[in-house]
Amino acid sequence: MITMKKAIKNQFQINKNKCLAVLLLELGGFLAGMLVLAILMRFAVDEGEGTFPLATILAAFMGAVLLFADFGNDYTSQFHTRISLGCTRKGFFVSALLSHLVLSTFAVVALLALAAAEDALNARLYPAEEAALIIFPLLSRYGIAAVLGLPAAAALFGTLVNRFGQVMRIIFLVMWMAFWIGWPRVSEALLHPEEASWVYRSIAQSIMAVPSGVWPVVGAAVLVLAVGTAWRLMRTQQVNL
């Protein structure tokens, strides 16, 4: 039987090269976003309309997709392999969560550096344009939520897929795409409600109606519920050898 300490060490050995992959993918998304923004500013955006942090948003999207898919894979295929090799369910679950927290922290720190770089580059490259959205303060504010939320969501996703199969993959894919399509519009509605459609304006107003001090409590409750549900599912999950 593999001890908890050994399980954690094995998990970090498996994931040690993933930091470089995350960094390269985020950097690739950042450079692609800067290129697209330059083309838009040259040919499609009228003078005075301002700049948008496209590079950081694209880097965040690509990094989140990679980490979420990789974390989820740990709870599906890796779960069966590790348990069959003698790791306990508790050891696997704790080691996976810890390693995912480290990777998420690294990804968010790298993203903060890219956000600061983009804000500075946009101010230098387009001095006559005002930034429509300065991304660094937003990432600084919600970075901890991302660090904690991504591993928790992946744990829930992976264990649900393990239990219920392909149907859950489809459901989560729809939810994932809806989030990435809808959230930028909600963010825009928070900043400029008069320009948003009634759907996104209503969502933004609902968010603003909740006192700021309540959100950390809600977030903590959701995290505990997600991790607790994932652990409960894993305890009774059949191992496929």
XYZ file of N, CA and C in Angstrom:
723
model
N 0.844 -1.199 0.000
C 0.000 0.000 0.000
C 0.881 1.252 0.000
N 0.569 2.193 -0.879
C 1.340 3.424 -1.002
C 0.883 4.427 0.057
N 1.830 4.993 0.793
C 1.498 5.956 1.847
C 1.064 7.290 1.244
N 0.457 8.136 2.087
C 0.017 9.459 1.651
C 1.189 10.282 1.134
N 2.320 10.254 1.889
C 3.491 11.021 1.484
C 4.016 10.557 0.129
N 4.047 9.257 -0.088
C 4.507 8.713 -1.360
C 3.544 9.067 -2.488
N 2.259 9.055 -2.200
C 1.258 9.397 -3.222
C 1.416 10.843 -3.675
N 1.649 11.747 -2.696
C 1.841 13.156 -3.034
C 3.105 13.340 -3.863
N 4.189 12.656 -3.463
C 5.439 12.753 -4.209
C 5.271 12.244 -5.638
N 4.567 11.120 -5.803
C 4.344 10.568 -7.141
C 3.540 11.516 -8.014
N 2.526 12.146 -7.413
C 1.676 13.058 -8.186
C 2.468 14.272 -8.657
N 3.319 14.802 -7.796
C 4.134 15.950 -8.192
C 5.172 15.553 -9.240
N 5.671 14.328 -9.186
C 6.585 13.855 -10.213
C 5.887 13.787 -11.576
N 4.644 13.351 -11.565
C 3.875 13.256 -12.806
C 3.623 14.644 -13.403
N 3.377 15.628 -12.527
C 2.956 16.954 -12.985
C 4.087 17.979 -13.083
N 5.330 17.586 -12.800
C 6.400 18.587 -12.689
C 6.695 19.299 -14.008
N 6.472 18.629 -15.145
C 6.756 19.248 -16.437
C 5.574 20.037 -16.991
N 4.454 20.000 -16.296
C 3.264 20.661 -16.817
C 3.312 22.177 -16.647
N 4.115 22.673 -15.707
C 4.245 24.121 -15.542
C 4.769 24.760 -16.826
N 5.753 24.122 -17.449
C 6.301 24.650 -18.693
C 5.256 24.637 -19.796
N 4.463 23.570 -19.859
C 3.413 23.488 -20.872
C 2.385 24.597 -20.690
N 2.005 24.851 -19.437
C 1.051 25.922 -19.142
C 1.621 27.272 -19.553
N 2.877 27.515 -19.194
C 3.516 28.791 -19.515
C 3.583 29.006 -21.024
N 3.997 27.976 -21.760
C 4.114 28.105 -23.209
C 2.756 28.337 -23.861
N 1.736 27.647 -23.369
C 0.401 27.809 -23.953
C -0.153 29.207 -23.659
N 0.014 29.680 -22.437
C -0.452 31.025 -22.105
C 0.323 32.070 -22.906
N 1.620 31.868 -23.057
C 2.427 32.809 -23.829
C 1.998 32.803 -25.297
N 1.719 31.612 -25.834
C 1.248 31.524 -27.211
C -0.079 32.242 -27.397
N -1.005 32.056 -26.452
C -2.281 32.759 -26.518
C -2.110 34.266 -26.406
N -1.178 34.679 -25.558
C -0.899 36.102 -25.373
C -0.381 36.726 -26.669
N 0.593 36.077 -27.303
C 1.166 36.617 -28.536
C 0.130 36.642 -29.657
N -0.688 35.590 -29.728
C -1.743 35.564 -30.741
C -2.748 36.691 -30.499
N -3.088 36.923 -29.234
C -4.015 38.002 -28.911
C -3.454 39.371 -29.245
N -2.170 39.593 -28.975
C -1.544 40.874 -29.317
C -1.538 41.094 -30.820
N -1.303 40.015 -31.586
C -1.308 40.123 -33.042
C -2.699 40.461 -33.564
N -3.703 39.759 -33.049
C -5.088 40.022 -33.476
C -5.497 41.446 -33.112
N -5.130 41.901 -31.915
C -5.468 43.260 -31.500
C -4.806 44.292 -32.414
N -3.548 44.037 -32.785
C -2.854 44.967 -33.677
C -3.571 45.061 -35.028
N -4.033 43.919 -35.536
C -4.757 43.915 -36.814
C -6.080 44.668 -36.679
N -6.774 44.429 -35.579
C -8.049 45.104 -35.356
C -7.863 46.621 -35.206
N -6.845 47.015 -34.457
C -6.595 48.435 -34.255
C -6.204 49.124 -35.562
N -5.580 48.365 -36.453
C -5.137 48.940 -37.731
C -6.255 49.021 -38.753
N -7.116 48.007 -38.788
C -8.073 47.925 -39.887
C -9.549 47.981 -39.476
N -9.877 47.668 -38.229
C -11.293 47.502 -37.885
C -11.790 48.429 -36.785
N -10.915 48.987 -35.983
C -11.334 49.815 -34.849
C -11.123 51.282 -35.188
N -12.171 52.072 -34.996
C -12.062 53.511 -35.242
C -11.254 54.178 -34.142
N -10.601 55.258 -34.498
C -9.784 55.984 -33.528
C -10.653 56.494 -32.386
N -10.178 56.296 -31.177
C -10.904 56.761 -30.003
C -11.782 55.714 -29.354
N -11.898 54.537 -29.967
C -12.740 53.481 -29.387
C -12.048 52.746 -28.243
N -10.741 52.904 -28.119
C -10.014 52.305 -27.014
C -9.469 50.921 -27.322
N -8.700 50.397 -26.372
C -8.101 49.061 -26.510
C -8.793 48.087 -25.571
N -8.607 46.798 -25.853
C -9.224 45.742 -25.056
C -8.166 44.687 -24.765
N -8.118 44.131 -23.548
C -7.063 43.161 -23.176
C -7.276 41.784 -23.799
N -7.298 41.738 -25.118
C -7.575 40.497 -25.837
C -6.510 39.445 -25.573
N -5.242 39.861 -25.478
C -4.140 38.909 -25.320
C -4.254 38.155 -23.990
N -4.523 38.882 -22.908
C -4.639 38.231 -21.597
C -5.847 37.313 -21.539
N -6.955 37.747 -22.119
C -8.165 36.920 -22.111
C -7.937 35.635 -22.902
N -7.270 35.725 -24.045
C -6.985 34.528 -24.833
C -6.008 33.615 -24.104
N -5.007 34.199 -23.452
C -4.057 33.399 -22.670
C -4.764 32.688 -21.519
N -5.675 33.403 -20.853
C -6.430 32.806 -19.750
C -7.310 31.656 -20.248
N -7.945 31.865 -21.380
C -8.811 30.826 -21.937
C -8.016 29.564 -22.255
N -6.870 29.726 -22.924
C -6.077 28.572 -23.317
C -5.491 27.854 -22.102
N -5.020 28.625 -21.130
C -4.492 28.012 -19.915
C -5.562 27.272 -19.133
N -6.742 27.870 -19.035
C -7.836 27.241 -18.292
C -8.292 25.952 -18.969
N -8.371 25.968 -20.299
C -8.781 24.761 -21.034
C -7.784 23.624 -20.791
N -6.486 23.945 -20.893
C -5.460 22.924 -20.680
C -5.537 22.358 -19.271
N -5.590 23.226 -18.272
C -5.574 22.754 -16.883
C -6.843 21.983 -16.549
N -7.984 22.482 -16.979
C -9.236 21.812 -16.648
C -9.280 20.421 -17.270
N -8.856 20.315 -18.537
C -8.853 19.010 -19.198
C -7.850 18.066 -18.538
N -6.682 18.600 -18.182
C -5.648 17.766 -17.563
C -6.058 17.331 -16.160
N -6.610 18.253 -15.382
C -7.063 17.904 -14.036
C -8.177 16.875 -14.094
N -9.106 17.078 -15.011
C -10.198 16.130 -15.146
C -9.713 14.747 -15.532
N -8.683 14.702 -16.372
C -8.112 13.418 -16.786
C -7.501 12.663 -15.605
N -6.950 13.406 -14.642
C -6.392 12.752 -13.456
C -7.462 11.968 -12.700
N -8.682 12.496 -12.699
C -9.754 11.837 -11.947
C -10.467 10.756 -12.755
N -10.121 10.617 -14.031
C -10.727 9.560 -14.845
C -9.711 8.447 -15.085
N -8.854 8.621 -16.093
C -7.918 7.539 -16.436
C -6.845 7.328 -15.370
N -6.279 8.422 -14.830
C -5.216 8.276 -13.839
C -5.722 7.638 -12.546
N -6.952 7.897 -12.190
C -7.529 7.314 -10.974
C -7.451 5.790 -11.013
N -7.883 5.201 -12.106
C -7.900 3.742 -12.209
C -6.482 3.162 -12.185
N -5.560 3.839 -12.860
C -4.171 3.363 -12.890
C -3.530 3.423 -11.517
N -3.682 4.566 -10.843
C -3.024 4.747 -9.547
C -3.603 3.828 -8.477
N -4.911 3.657 -8.462
C -5.528 2.796 -7.453
C -5.129 1.337 -7.686
N -5.076 0.939 -8.948
C -4.689 -0.445 -9.254
C -3.239 -0.723 -8.893
N -2.409 0.338 -8.803
C -0.997 0.180 -8.438
C -0.766 0.291 -6.926
N -1.829 0.403 -6.147
C -1.679 0.356 -4.698
C -1.908 1.653 -3.965
N -2.232 2.724 -4.670
C -2.501 3.997 -3.992
C -3.893 3.952 -3.365
N -4.033 4.518 -2.184
C -5.353 4.583 -1.561
C -6.174 5.687 -2.224
N -7.488 5.602 -2.097
C -8.342 6.635 -2.668
C -8.080 7.992 -2.000
N -7.901 7.966 -0.676
C -7.623 9.211 0.030
C -6.293 9.804 -0.410
N -5.273 8.954 -0.534
C -3.967 9.419 -0.963
C -4.009 10.012 -2.355
N -4.729 9.356 -3.253
C -4.843 9.864 -4.617
C -5.573 11.198 -4.626
N -6.687 11.297 -3.904
C -7.508 12.503 -3.919
C -6.747 13.703 -3.365
N -6.094 13.518 -2.222
C -5.349 14.616 -1.603
C -4.163 15.028 -2.472
N -3.428 14.060 -3.001
C -2.263 14.385 -3.828
C -2.676 15.096 -5.115
N -3.782 14.680 -5.703
C -4.268 15.331 -6.922
C -4.668 16.776 -6.635
N -5.405 16.994 -5.556
C -5.832 18.354 -5.206
C -4.637 19.269 -4.943
N -3.653 18.774 -4.198
C -2.484 19.596 -3.879
C -1.693 19.963 -5.129
N -1.448 18.985 -5.990
C -0.687 19.267 -7.209
C -1.452 20.200 -8.137
N -2.760 20.066 -8.165
C -3.575 20.948 -9.004
C -3.585 22.377 -8.460
N -3.573 22.513 -7.146
C -3.490 23.850 -6.552
C -2.175 24.528 -6.916
N -1.082 23.767 -6.910
C 0.220 24.328 -7.277
C 0.225 24.765 -8.741
N -0.286 23.926 -9.626
C -0.333 24.264 -11.054
C -1.233 25.471 -11.299
N -2.362 25.531 -10.613
C -3.273 26.660 -10.783
C -2.626 27.958 -10.300
N -1.921 27.880 -9.184
C -1.223 29.059 -8.667
C -0.191 29.549 -9.668
N 0.587 28.622 -10.220
C 1.592 28.995 -11.214
C 0.937 29.646 -12.426
N -0.169 29.078 -12.898
C -0.852 29.606 -14.080
C -1.376 31.017 -13.835
N -1.934 31.269 -12.651
C -2.485 32.587 -12.347
C -1.370 33.614 -12.180
N -0.266 33.229 -11.540
C 0.868 34.151 -11.394
C 1.428 34.532 -12.767
N 1.575 33.538 -13.657
C 2.040 33.813 -15.012
C 1.062 34.730 -15.741
N -0.212 34.509 -15.520
C -1.244 35.322 -16.174
C -1.209 36.762 -15.663
N -0.955 36.934 -14.375
C -0.827 38.282 -13.820
C 0.338 39.031 -14.464
N 1.465 38.322 -14.674
C 2.616 38.943 -15.329
C 2.271 39.348 -16.766
N 1.547 38.478 -17.467
C 1.146 38.789 -18.836
C 0.156 39.945 -18.876
N -0.742 40.003 -17.896
C -1.719 41.098 -17.842
C -1.026 42.440 -17.628
N -0.066 42.460 -16.710
C 0.686 43.695 -16.466
C 1.450 44.110 -17.722
N 2.022 43.110 -18.418
C 2.758 43.397 -19.653
C 1.822 43.947 -20.726
N 0.625 43.367 -20.837
C -0.305 43.848 -21.874
C -0.781 45.264 -21.579
N -1.115 45.542 -20.320
C -1.539 46.896 -19.977
C -0.455 47.912 -20.335
N 0.802 47.568 -20.035
C 1.908 48.477 -20.340
C 2.137 48.591 -21.850
N 2.077 47.464 -22.564
C 2.291 47.479 -24.012
C 1.198 48.255 -24.742
N -0.047 48.044 -24.338
C -1.140 48.764 -24.996
C -1.027 50.273 -24.779
N -0.620 50.658 -23.568
C -0.446 52.086 -23.292
C 0.685 52.680 -24.130
N 1.694 51.863 -24.418
C 2.844 52.344 -25.198
C 2.566 52.305 -26.701
N 1.915 51.239 -27.157
C 1.672 51.076 -28.595
C 0.527 51.936 -29.093
N -0.444 52.179 -28.218
C -1.621 52.959 -28.623
C -1.834 54.094 -27.622
N -0.911 55.056 -27.583
C -0.972 56.111 -26.555
C -2.211 56.997 -26.664
N -2.792 57.087 -27.864
C -3.965 57.941 -28.045
C -5.264 57.248 -27.650
N -5.180 55.951 -27.355
C -6.378 55.172 -27.048
C -6.490 54.919 -25.544
N -7.684 55.065 -25.046
C -7.935 54.762 -23.639
C -8.315 53.295 -23.495
N -7.821 52.653 -22.456
C -8.134 51.240 -22.232
C -9.592 51.075 -21.846
N -10.316 50.259 -22.615
C -11.723 49.988 -22.294
C -11.835 49.152 -21.025
N -10.811 48.346 -20.770
C -10.795 47.505 -19.574
C -9.345 47.247 -19.186
N -8.977 47.611 -17.970
C -7.638 47.308 -17.455
C -7.737 45.988 -16.713
N -7.079 44.969 -17.234
C -7.312 43.597 -16.792
C -6.571 43.230 -15.511
N -5.428 43.861 -15.246
C -4.609 43.441 -14.107
C -5.336 43.554 -12.761
N -6.037 44.667 -12.478
C -6.740 44.731 -11.184
C -7.807 43.659 -11.037
N -8.491 43.310 -12.126
C -9.505 42.264 -12.062
C -8.889 40.911 -11.738
N -7.774 40.606 -12.392
C -7.099 39.339 -12.124
C -6.545 39.301 -10.704
N -6.039 40.432 -10.241
C -5.525 40.484 -8.871
C -6.633 40.214 -7.864
N -7.839 40.718 -8.172
C -8.955 40.567 -7.252
C -9.495 39.145 -7.240
N -9.590 38.539 -8.433
C -10.239 37.234 -8.533
C -9.252 36.074 -8.738
N -7.965 36.355 -8.625
C -6.967 35.314 -8.845
C -7.075 34.166 -7.851
N -7.309 34.487 -6.581
C -7.420 33.433 -5.559
C -8.622 32.543 -5.842
N -9.717 33.160 -6.288
C -10.902 32.377 -6.636
C -10.598 31.399 -7.760
N -9.789 31.835 -8.739
C -9.421 30.951 -9.843
C -8.513 29.822 -9.375
N -7.563 30.159 -8.499
C -6.632 29.147 -7.986
C -7.379 28.040 -7.252
N -8.366 28.412 -6.463
C -9.123 27.426 -5.684
C -10.248 26.792 -6.507
N -10.873 27.591 -7.349
C -12.051 27.116 -8.067
C -11.755 26.109 -9.156
N -10.648 26.299 -9.888
C -10.353 25.393 -11.001
C -10.102 23.960 -10.528
N -9.257 23.720 -9.513
C -9.085 22.342 -9.031
C -10.369 21.739 -8.478
N -11.174 22.552 -7.771
C -12.426 22.038 -7.210
C -13.405 21.657 -8.308
N -13.523 22.520 -9.325
C -14.433 22.231 -10.430
C -13.968 21.003 -11.212
N -12.655 20.889 -11.416
C -12.122 19.732 -12.145
C -12.327 18.439 -11.372
N -12.191 18.506 -10.046
C -12.423 17.312 -9.220
C -13.867 16.851 -9.360
N -14.796 17.798 -9.303
C -16.209 17.442 -9.445
C -16.497 16.908 -10.842
N -15.951 17.580 -11.851
C -16.146 17.159 -13.242
C -15.599 15.754 -13.468
N -14.354 15.523 -13.027
C -13.718 14.234 -13.265
C -14.434 13.079 -12.584
N -14.843 13.292 -11.344
C -15.521 12.213 -10.626
C -16.924 11.957 -11.188
N -17.607 12.997 -11.647
C -18.916 12.813 -12.270
C -18.798 12.070 -13.598
N -17.777 12.408 -14.381
C -17.551 11.697 -15.654
C -17.205 10.244 -15.377
N -16.384 10.000 -14.355
C -16.035 8.639 -13.969
C -17.271 7.818 -13.625
N -18.235 8.469 -12.975
C -19.418 7.765 -12.522
C -20.475 7.624 -13.622
N -20.704 8.702 -14.382
C -21.846 8.715 -15.298
C -21.467 8.681 -16.786
N -20.166 8.758 -17.096
C -19.731 8.553 -18.459
C -19.866 9.746 -19.392
N -20.036 9.460 -20.679
C -19.967 10.443 -21.750
C -21.039 11.521 -21.641
N -22.178 11.197 -21.071
C -23.256 12.186 -20.936
C -22.770 13.406 -20.159
N -22.007 13.163 -19.092
C -21.511 14.284 -18.292
C -20.498 15.118 -19.067
N -19.717 14.493 -19.939
C -18.774 15.263 -20.773
C -19.536 16.260 -21.636
N -20.621 15.814 -22.240
C -21.406 16.678 -23.112
C -22.032 17.819 -22.317
N -22.580 17.497 -21.142
C -23.213 18.526 -20.305
C -22.195 19.580 -19.889
N -21.023 19.140 -19.450
C -20.008 20.089 -19.019
C -19.447 20.898 -20.183
N -19.346 20.294 -21.367
C -18.874 21.033 -22.537
C -19.832 22.171 -22.867
N -21.125 21.906 -22.815
C -22.124 22.945 -23.069
C -22.012 24.052 -22.015
N -21.870 23.678 -20.752
C -21.746 24.667 -19.681
C -20.467 25.496 -19.841
N -19.385 24.836 -20.221
C -18.096 25.510 -20.403
C -18.171 26.561 -21.509
N -18.743 26.172 -22.661
C -18.851 27.099 -23.782
C -19.809 28.244 -23.450
N -20.891 27.932 -22.736
C -21.834 28.976 -22.351
C -21.161 30.009 -21.444
N -20.301 29.527 -20.553
C -19.594 30.445 -19.657
C -18.681 31.379 -20.441
N -17.867 30.825 -21.333
C -16.893 31.645 -22.044
C -17.539 32.557 -23.078
N -18.726 32.173 -23.565
C -19.452 33.053 -24.480
C -20.196 34.141 -23.703
N -20.776 33.754 -22.575
C -21.618 34.683 -21.837
C -20.889 35.625 -20.906
N -19.801 35.141 -20.264
C -19.160 35.970 -19.244
C -18.597 37.283 -19.774
N -17.936 37.326 -20.958
C -17.475 38.635 -21.463
C -18.616 39.628 -21.647
N -19.792 39.138 -22.056
C -20.946 40.023 -22.230
C -21.481 40.504 -20.884
N -21.423 39.620 -19.890
C -21.838 40.031 -18.544
C -20.855 41.068 -17.992
N -19.568 40.845 -18.226
C -18.551 41.802 -17.770
C -18.762 43.165 -18.415
N -19.078 43.150 -19.700
C -19.353 44.409 -20.403
C -20.609 45.083 -19.841
N -21.615 44.278 -19.489
C -22.846 44.828 -18.914
C -22.587 45.435 -17.534
N -21.622 44.876 -16.798
C -21.268 45.444 -15.497
C -20.633 46.824 -15.648
N -19.867 46.986 -16.740
C -19.181 48.255 -16.971
C -20.066 49.266 -17.690
N -20.835 48.799 -18.672
C -21.660 49.692 -19.491
C -23.063 49.105 -19.622
N -23.874 49.140 -18.566
C -25.191 48.507 -18.602
C -26.126 49.096 -19.652
N -25.936 50.370 -19.962
C -26.840 51.003 -20.927
C -26.653 50.459 -22.344
N -25.509 49.832 -22.615
C -25.238 49.308 -23.954
C -25.526 47.815 -24.073
N -25.860 47.166 -22.981
C -26.046 45.710 -22.983
C -27.501 45.349 -23.272
N -27.690 44.109 -23.757
C -29.042 43.603 -23.960
C -29.686 43.352 -22.600
N -31.015 43.197 -22.582
C -31.726 43.081 -21.305
C -31.330 41.809 -20.551
N -30.958 40.748 -21.291
C -30.575 39.494 -20.630
C -29.314 39.696 -19.803
N -28.260 40.222 -20.436
C -26.987 40.390 -19.739
C -27.071 41.532 -18.728
N -27.911 42.530 -19.021
C -28.092 43.618 -18.057
C -28.772 43.107 -16.793
N -29.727 42.195 -16.954
C -30.420 41.625 -15.786
C -29.472 40.787 -14.939
N -28.608 39.998 -15.622
C -27.626 39.189 -14.892
C -26.663 40.091 -14.131
N -26.196 41.141 -14.811
C -25.257 42.070 -14.178
C -25.895 42.757 -12.973
N -27.159 43.150 -13.102
C -27.850 43.798 -11.988
C -28.030 42.849 -10.810
N -28.272 41.579 -11.105
C -28.398 40.583 -10.039
C -27.080 40.409 -9.293
N -25.978 40.404 -10.048
C -24.656 40.279 -9.430
C -24.359 41.488 -8.551
N -24.675 42.669 -9.076
C -24.388 43.896 -8.333
C -25.259 44.023 -7.089
N -26.426 43.375 -7.110
C -27.338 43.478 -5.968
C -26.840 42.701 -4.753
N -25.955 41.729 -4.976
C -25.423 40.928 -3.878
C -24.297 41.704 -3.192
N -24.354 41.915 -1.891
C -23.275 42.630 -1.195
C -21.924 41.951 -1.419
N -20.891 42.759 -1.567
C -19.568 42.214 -1.890
C -19.075 41.238 -0.821
N -19.452 41.455 0.429
C -19.002 40.571 1.490
C -19.626 39.189 1.456
N -20.711 39.041 0.690
C -21.399 37.746 0.614
C -20.702 36.798 -0.355
N -20.070 37.348 -1.392
C -19.478 36.499 -2.428
C -18.406 35.545 -1.909
N -17.499 35.979 -1.011
C -16.531 35.006 -0.478
C -17.191 33.845 0.253
N -18.282 34.131 0.963
C -18.999 33.071 1.681
C -19.636 32.102 0.696
N -20.269 32.654 -0.354
C -20.878 31.810 -1.383
C -19.816 30.961 -2.075
N -18.692 31.611 -2.417
C -17.612 30.881 -3.081
C -17.064 29.759 -2.226
N -16.858 30.036 -0.935
C -16.340 29.009 -0.035
C -17.315 27.842 0.086
N -18.613 28.157 0.161
C -19.619 27.095 0.268
C -19.636 26.228 -0.990
N -19.531 26.860 -2.153
C -19.516 26.106 -3.415
C -18.277 25.217 -3.503
N -17.127 25.758 -3.068
C -15.888 24.971 -3.086
C -16.002 23.746 -2.190
N -16.485 23.940 -0.980
C -16.634 22.824 -0.044
C -17.609 21.788 -0.603
N -18.704 22.263 -1.187
C -19.694 21.352 -1.755
C -19.107 20.560 -2.922
N -18.340 21.240 -3.791
C -17.755 20.569 -4.956
C -16.749 19.506 -4.532
N -15.833 19.875 -3.633
C -14.802 18.931 -3.184
C -15.438 17.791 -2.382
N -16.388 18.112 -1.525
C -17.060 17.074 -0.742
C -17.817 16.086 -1.620
N -18.507 16.597 -2.645
C -19.232 15.716 -3.562
C -18.262 14.837 -4.343
N -17.156 15.440 -4.786
C -16.159 14.667 -5.532
C -15.587 13.534 -4.676
N -15.280 13.840 -3.422
C -14.729 12.815 -2.534
C -15.745 11.714 -2.264
N -16.992 12.090 -2.092
C -18.047 11.106 -1.832
C -18.214 10.163 -3.031
N -18.156 10.721 -4.232
C -18.263 9.896 -5.438
C -17.050 8.979 -5.585
N -15.858 9.507 -5.285
C -14.644 8.713 -5.452
C -14.579 7.555 -4.461
N -15.105 7.745 -3.272
C -15.035 6.687 -2.254
C -15.744 5.417 -2.715
N -16.773 5.579 -3.546
C -17.552 4.399 -3.972
C -17.366 4.093 -5.452
N -16.388 4.746 -6.096
C -16.179 4.526 -7.516
C -15.524 3.160 -7.773
N -16.087 2.411 -8.688
C -15.505 1.117 -9.069
C -14.227 1.352 -9.870
N -13.212 0.551 -9.606
C -11.930 0.669 -10.308
C -11.930 -0.286 -11.493
N -11.615 0.271 -12.668
C -11.516 -0.557 -13.882
C -10.063 -0.920 -14.121
N -9.728 -2.170 -13.985
C -8.335 -2.619 -14.138
C -8.013 -2.856 -15.613
